[in-house]
Coordinates of C-alpha atoms and ligand atoms in Angstrom, one line a residue:
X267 CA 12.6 29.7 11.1
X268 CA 13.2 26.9 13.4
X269 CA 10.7 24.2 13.8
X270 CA 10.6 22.9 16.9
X271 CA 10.2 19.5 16.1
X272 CA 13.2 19.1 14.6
X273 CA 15.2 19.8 17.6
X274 CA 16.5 16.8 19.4
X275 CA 16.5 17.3 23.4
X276 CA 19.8 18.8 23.6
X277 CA 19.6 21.0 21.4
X278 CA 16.2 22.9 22.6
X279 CA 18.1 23.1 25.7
X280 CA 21.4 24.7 24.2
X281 CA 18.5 27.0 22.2
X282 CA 17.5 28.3 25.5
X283 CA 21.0 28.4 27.0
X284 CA 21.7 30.6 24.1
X285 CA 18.7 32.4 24.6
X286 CA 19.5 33.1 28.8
X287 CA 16.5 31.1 29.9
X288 CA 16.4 28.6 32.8
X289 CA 16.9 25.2 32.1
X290 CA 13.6 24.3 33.0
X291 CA 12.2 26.0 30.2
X292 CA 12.7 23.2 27.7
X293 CA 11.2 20.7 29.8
X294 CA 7.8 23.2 29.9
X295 CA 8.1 23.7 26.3
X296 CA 8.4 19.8 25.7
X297 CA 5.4 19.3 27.7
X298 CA 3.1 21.5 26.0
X299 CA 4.3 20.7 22.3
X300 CA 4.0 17.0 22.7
X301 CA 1.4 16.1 25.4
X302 CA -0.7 19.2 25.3
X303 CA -0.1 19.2 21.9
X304 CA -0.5 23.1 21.4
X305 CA 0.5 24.8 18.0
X306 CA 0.0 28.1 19.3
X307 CA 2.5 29.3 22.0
X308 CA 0.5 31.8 23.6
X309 CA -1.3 29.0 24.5
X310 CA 1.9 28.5 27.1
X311 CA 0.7 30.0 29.9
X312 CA 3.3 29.3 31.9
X313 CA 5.9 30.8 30.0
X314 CA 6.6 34.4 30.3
X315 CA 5.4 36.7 27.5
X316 CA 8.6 38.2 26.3
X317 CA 9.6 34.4 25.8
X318 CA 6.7 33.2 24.5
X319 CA 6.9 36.0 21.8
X320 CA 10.3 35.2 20.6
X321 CA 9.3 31.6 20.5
X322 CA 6.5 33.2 17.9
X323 CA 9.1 35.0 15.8
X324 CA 12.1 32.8 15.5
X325 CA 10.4 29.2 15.7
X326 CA 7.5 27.2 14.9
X327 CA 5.8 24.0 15.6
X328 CA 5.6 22.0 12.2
X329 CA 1.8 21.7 11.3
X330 CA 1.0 20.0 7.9
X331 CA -1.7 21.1 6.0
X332 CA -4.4 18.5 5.1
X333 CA -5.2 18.5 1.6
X334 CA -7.2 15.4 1.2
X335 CA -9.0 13.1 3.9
X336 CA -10.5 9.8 3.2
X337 CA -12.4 7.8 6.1
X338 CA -13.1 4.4 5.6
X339 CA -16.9 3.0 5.4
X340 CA -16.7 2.0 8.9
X341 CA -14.9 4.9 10.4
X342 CA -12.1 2.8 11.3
X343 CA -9.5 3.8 8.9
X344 CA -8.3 7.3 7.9
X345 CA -5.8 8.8 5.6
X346 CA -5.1 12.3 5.2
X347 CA -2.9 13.7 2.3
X348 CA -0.6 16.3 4.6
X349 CA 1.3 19.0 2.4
X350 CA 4.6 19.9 3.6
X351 CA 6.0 23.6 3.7
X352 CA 7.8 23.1 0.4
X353 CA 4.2 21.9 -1.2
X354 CA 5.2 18.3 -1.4
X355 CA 2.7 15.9 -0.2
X356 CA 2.8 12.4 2.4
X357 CA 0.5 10.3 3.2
X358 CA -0.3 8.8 6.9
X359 CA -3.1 6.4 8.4
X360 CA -4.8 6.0 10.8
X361 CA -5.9 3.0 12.0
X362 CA -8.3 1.8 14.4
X363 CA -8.8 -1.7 15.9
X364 CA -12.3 -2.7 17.7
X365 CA -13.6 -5.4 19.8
X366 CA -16.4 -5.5 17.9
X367 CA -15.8 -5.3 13.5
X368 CA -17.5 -2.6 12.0
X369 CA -17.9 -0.5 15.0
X370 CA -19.4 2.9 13.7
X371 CA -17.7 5.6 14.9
X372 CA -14.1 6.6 15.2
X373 CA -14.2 7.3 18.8
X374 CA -16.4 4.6 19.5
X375 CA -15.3 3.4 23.2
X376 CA -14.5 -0.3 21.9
X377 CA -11.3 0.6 20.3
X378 CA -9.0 -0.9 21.7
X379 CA -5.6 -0.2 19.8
X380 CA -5.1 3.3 17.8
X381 CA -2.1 2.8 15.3
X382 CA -0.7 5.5 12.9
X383 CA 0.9 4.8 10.0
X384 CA 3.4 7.5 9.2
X385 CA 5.8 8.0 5.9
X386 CA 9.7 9.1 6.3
X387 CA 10.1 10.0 2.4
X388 CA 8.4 12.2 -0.6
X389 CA 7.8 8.8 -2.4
X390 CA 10.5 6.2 -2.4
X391 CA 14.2 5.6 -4.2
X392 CA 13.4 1.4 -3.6
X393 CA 11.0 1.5 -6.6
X394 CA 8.7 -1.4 -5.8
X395 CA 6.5 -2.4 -8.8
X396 CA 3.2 -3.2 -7.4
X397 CA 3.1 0.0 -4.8
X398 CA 1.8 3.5 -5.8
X399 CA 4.7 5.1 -4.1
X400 CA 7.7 2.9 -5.8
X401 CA 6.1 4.1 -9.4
X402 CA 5.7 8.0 -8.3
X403 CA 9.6 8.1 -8.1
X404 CA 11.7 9.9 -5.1
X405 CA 11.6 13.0 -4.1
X406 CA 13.6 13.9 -0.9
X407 CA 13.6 12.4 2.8
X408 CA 11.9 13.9 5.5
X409 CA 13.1 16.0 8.2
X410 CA 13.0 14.4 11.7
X411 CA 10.2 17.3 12.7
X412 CA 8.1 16.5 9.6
X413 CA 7.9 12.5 10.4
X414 CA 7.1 13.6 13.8
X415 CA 4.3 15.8 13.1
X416 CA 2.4 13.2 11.3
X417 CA 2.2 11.4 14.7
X418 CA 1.0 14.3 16.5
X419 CA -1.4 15.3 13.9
X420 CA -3.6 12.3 14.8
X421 CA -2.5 11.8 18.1
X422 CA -4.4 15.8 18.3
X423 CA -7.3 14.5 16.4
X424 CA -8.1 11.8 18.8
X425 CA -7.2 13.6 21.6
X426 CA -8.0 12.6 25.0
X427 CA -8.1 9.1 23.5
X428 CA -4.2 8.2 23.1
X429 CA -2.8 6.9 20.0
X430 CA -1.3 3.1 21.4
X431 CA 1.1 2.3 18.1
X432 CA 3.3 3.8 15.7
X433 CA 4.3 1.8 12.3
X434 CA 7.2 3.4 10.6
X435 CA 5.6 1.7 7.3
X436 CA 4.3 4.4 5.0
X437 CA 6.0 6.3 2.2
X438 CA 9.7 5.5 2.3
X439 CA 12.3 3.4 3.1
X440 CA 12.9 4.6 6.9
X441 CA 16.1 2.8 7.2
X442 CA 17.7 4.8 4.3
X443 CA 18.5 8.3 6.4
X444 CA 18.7 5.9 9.4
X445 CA 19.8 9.2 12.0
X446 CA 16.5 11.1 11.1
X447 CA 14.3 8.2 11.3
X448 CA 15.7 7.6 14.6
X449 CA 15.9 11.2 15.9
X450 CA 12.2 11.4 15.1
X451 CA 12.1 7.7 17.2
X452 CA 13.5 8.8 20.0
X453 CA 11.4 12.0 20.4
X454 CA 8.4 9.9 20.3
X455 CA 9.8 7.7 22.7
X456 CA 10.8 10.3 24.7
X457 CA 9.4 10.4 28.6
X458 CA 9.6 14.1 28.6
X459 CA 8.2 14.5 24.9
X460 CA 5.5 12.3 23.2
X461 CA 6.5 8.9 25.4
X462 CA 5.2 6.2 23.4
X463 CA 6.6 3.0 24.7
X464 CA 9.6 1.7 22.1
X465 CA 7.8 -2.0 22.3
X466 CA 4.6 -0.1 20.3
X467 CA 6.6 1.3 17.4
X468 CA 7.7 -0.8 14.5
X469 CA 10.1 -0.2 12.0
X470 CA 9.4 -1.7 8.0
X471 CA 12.3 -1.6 5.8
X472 CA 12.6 -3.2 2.6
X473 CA 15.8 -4.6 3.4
X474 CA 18.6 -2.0 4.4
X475 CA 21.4 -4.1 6.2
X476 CA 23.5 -1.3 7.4
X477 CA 19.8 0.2 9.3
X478 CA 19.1 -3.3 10.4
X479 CA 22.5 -3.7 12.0
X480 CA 22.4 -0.5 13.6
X481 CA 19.0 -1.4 15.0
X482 CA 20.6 -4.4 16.3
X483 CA 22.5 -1.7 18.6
X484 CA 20.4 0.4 19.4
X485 CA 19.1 0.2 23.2
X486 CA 15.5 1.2 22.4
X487 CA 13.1 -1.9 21.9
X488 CA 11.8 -0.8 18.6
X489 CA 10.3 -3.6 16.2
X490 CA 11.7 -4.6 13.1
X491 CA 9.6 -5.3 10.2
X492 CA 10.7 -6.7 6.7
X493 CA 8.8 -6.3 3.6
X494 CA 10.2 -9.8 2.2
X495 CA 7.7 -10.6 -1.1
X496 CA 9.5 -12.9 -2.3
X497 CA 11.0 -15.8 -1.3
X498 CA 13.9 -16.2 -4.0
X499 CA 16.7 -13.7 -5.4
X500 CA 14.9 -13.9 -8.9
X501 CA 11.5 -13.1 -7.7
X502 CA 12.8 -10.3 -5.3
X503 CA 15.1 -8.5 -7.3
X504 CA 11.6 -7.8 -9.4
X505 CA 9.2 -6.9 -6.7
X506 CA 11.8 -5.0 -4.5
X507 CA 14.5 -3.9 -6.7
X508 CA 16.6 -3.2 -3.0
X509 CA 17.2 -6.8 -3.0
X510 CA 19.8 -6.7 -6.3
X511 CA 22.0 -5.0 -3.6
X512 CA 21.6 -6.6 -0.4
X513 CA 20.2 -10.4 -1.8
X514 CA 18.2 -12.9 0.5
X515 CA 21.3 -14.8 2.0
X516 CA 23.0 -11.6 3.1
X517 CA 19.3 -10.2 4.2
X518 CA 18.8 -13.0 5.9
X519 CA 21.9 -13.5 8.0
X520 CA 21.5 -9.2 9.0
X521 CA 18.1 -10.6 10.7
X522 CA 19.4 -13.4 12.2
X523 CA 22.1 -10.9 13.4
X524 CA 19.4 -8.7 15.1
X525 CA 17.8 -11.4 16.4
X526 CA 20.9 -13.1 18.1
X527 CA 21.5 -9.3 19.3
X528 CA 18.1 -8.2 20.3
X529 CA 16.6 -11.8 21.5
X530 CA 13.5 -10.3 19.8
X531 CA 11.3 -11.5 16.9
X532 CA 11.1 -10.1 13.4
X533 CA 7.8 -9.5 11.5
X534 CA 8.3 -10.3 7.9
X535 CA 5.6 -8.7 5.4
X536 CA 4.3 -10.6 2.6
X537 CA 2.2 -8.7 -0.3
X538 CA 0.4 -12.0 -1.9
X539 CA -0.4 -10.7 -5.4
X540 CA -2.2 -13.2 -8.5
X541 CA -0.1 -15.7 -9.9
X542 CA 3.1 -13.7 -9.0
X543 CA 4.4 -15.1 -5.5
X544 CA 1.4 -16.8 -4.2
X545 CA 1.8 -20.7 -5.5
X546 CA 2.0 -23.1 -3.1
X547 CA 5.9 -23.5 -4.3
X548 CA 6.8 -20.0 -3.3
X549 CA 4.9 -20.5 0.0
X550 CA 7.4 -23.5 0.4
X551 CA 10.3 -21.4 -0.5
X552 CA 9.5 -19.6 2.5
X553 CA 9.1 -21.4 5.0
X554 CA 12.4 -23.1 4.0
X555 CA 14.1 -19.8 4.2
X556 CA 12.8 -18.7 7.4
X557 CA 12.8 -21.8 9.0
X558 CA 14.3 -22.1 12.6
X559 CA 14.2 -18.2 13.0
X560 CA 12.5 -16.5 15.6
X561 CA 9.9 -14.5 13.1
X562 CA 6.4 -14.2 12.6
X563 CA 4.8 -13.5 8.9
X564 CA 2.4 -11.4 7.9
X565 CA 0.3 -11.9 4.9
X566 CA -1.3 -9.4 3.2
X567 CA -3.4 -9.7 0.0
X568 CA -2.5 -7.0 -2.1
X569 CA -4.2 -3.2 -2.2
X570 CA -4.0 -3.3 -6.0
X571 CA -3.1 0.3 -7.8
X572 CA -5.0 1.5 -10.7
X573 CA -2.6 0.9 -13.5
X574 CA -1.2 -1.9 -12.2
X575 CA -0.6 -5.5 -13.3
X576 CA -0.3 -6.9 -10.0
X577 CA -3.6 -7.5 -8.6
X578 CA -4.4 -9.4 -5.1
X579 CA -4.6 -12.8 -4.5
X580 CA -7.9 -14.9 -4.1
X581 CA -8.9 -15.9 -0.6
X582 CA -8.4 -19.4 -0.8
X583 CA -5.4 -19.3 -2.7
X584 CA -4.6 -16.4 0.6
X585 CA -5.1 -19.3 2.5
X586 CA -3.8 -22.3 1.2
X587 CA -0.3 -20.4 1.7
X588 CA -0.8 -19.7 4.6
X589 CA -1.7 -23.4 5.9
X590 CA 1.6 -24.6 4.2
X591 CA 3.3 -22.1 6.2
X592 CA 1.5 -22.8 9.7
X593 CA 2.1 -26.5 8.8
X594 CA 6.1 -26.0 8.7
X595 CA 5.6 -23.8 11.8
X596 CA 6.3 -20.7 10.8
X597 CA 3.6 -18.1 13.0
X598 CA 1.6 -16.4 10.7
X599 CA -1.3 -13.8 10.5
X600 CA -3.5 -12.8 7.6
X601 CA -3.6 -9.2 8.2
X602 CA -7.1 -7.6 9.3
X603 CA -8.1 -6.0 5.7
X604 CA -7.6 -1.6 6.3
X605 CA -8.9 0.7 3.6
X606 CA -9.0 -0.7 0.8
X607 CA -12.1 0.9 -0.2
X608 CA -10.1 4.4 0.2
X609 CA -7.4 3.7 -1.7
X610 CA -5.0 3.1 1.9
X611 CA -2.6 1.0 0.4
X612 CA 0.8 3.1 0.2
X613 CA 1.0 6.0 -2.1
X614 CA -2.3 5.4 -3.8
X615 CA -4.3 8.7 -2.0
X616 CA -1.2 10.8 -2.9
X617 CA -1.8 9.3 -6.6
X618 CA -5.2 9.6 -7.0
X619 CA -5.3 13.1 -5.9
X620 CA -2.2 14.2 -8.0
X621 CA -4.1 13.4 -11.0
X622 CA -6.9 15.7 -10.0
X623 CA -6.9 19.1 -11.7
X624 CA -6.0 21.6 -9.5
X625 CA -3.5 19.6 -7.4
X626 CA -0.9 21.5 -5.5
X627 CA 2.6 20.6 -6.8
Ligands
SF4_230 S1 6.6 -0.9 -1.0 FE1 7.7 0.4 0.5 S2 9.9 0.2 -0.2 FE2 8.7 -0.5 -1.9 S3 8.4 1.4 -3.2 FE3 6.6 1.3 -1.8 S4 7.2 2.5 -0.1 FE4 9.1 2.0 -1.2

């Protein structure tokens, strides 16, 4: 059966071609999939029956089933567990951003940006040593239909509220299968299909030059994001093992590639975890690294796993690095803490649950 989702633009339309049915058809379809966000096509009332029925019986609109839900204490972060048709399980967040902290309710009129966090892989080949998903091992890559439906999932449950951001930054290395990933981009930035504006969605990869320099081509205004961790080849061949193939000088000049290219600035990601890369010497090694590029860093004290050795940094140590940082004048934010408290950090619902009893393999 085809899922819908997974049709690019042109081919819905040469589907209906085949099919005899006006061109116009695809653009009604389009509508009600991804704005009205229906699942049900009888719900198309302005599609003729016969169609609507052979819609029913040779195609479907991708729906994964939620399995697990955790909601933060202040109803500002959520994370479902979605199982896939083949029984494998992703995780995706959602995220919301107040005016005022701890704002009670998830549709609480003083949110002002809605983010979702959405996963391109069944776990993740890169194999990072401090994240839940690196230590659960690959399993396959997503289809562009099942990374899409993750956005539309929440984008349903917040309905009429709008989701405002999308961060490609969940399980997965998105820049891997770089023509799904951006097959599933360019549906949500459709105008005819979901529409989010490019400028809103961001792109993390742990480091994939070829996706980086096709990014650099591409004419949507997608951000790009690089989960860095380490400031030195040593360090970073540990923490993400992507980096003993493409190493921090090669890295490095891909991103100031892109950002010749693209005139636009990078976001580089920075997991501080104890004693590992957090010393004022690594925080110096950075800014040296990054310095006269057009970037902005994120820190981000570590959502430790269970079994883990790597455990998060304290705050003053969290902020010590970052004044050595700010005083070299590279930009930098601490990043607003999300869900800890329900285990948001990648991989680590999708963990906790699969060592329940009873968990659906
Ligand atoms: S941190 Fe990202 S790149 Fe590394 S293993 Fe986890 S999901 Fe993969």
């Amino acid at each position: 059966m085809i899922d819908l989702l997974n049709l690019t633009n042109l081919q819905l339309r040469e589907l209906l071609r085949a099919w005899k049915e006006p061109p116009y058809r695809a653009a009604q379809i389009e509508q009600w999939v991804y704005r009205e966000l229906v699942t049900d096509f009888e719900a198309m009332t302005n599609l003729p029956h016969d169609l609507r029925a052979r819609l029913a019986s040779e195609t479907k609109i991708g729906v994964p089933r939620v399995i697990a839900q955790n909601d933060s204490a202040d109803g500002l972060t959520r994370k479902v567990l979605l199982q896939l048709d083949d029984g494998q399980t992703i995780e995706t967040v959602l995220m919301l951003y107040a005016d005022a902290p701890n704002s009670p309710a998830l549709q609480e009129p003083a949110v002002k940006r809605r983010t979702v966090c959405i996963s391109t892989q069944v776990g993740c080949p890169i194999g990072c040593p401090f994240c839940a998903t690196g230590q659960a091992g690959y399993i396959r890559n997503l289809t562009p239909g099942e990374i899409v439906a993750q956005v539309l999932h929440f984008a349903r449950a917040l309905k009429p509220d709008p989701l405002t951001n999308i961060v490609v930054m969940g399980m997965g290395e998105p820049l891997m299968k770089f023509d799904v990933t951006w097959q599933a981009i360019e549906s949500l930035t459709d105008p005819d299909r979901f529409g989010m504006g490019a400028r809103r969605i961001t792109v993390s990869t742990a480091g994939e030059i070829p996706g980086i320099e096709r990014m650099a081509r591409e004419p949507l205004q997608v951000n790009l994001a690089i989960s860095l961790h380490a400031p030195d080849d040593e360090l970073r061949n540990v923490l993400v093992p992507l980096n003993r193939k493409y190493p921090l000088k090669e890295l490095l000049r891909a991103v100031r590639g892109y950002v010749a290219q693209t005139r636009r600035r990078v976001t580089f990601e920075y997991a501080l975890m104890d004693h590992v890369n957090d010393q004022p010497a690594h925080a110096r090694a950075l800014a040296q690294l990054l310095r006269g590029l057009l970037c902005h860093v994120n820190l981000i004290p570590l959502n430790p796993t269970a079994a883990s050795p790597y455990q998060r940094s304290p705050y003053e140590r969290v902020k010590h690095f970052q004044n050595i940082l700010t005083d070299a004048g590279i930009p930098t934010t601490l990043r607003v803490e999300k869900g800890i408290e329900i285990a948001a950090g990648c991989g680590q619902l999708r963990q906790a649950e699969k060592d329940r009893p009873g968990f659906p393999q």
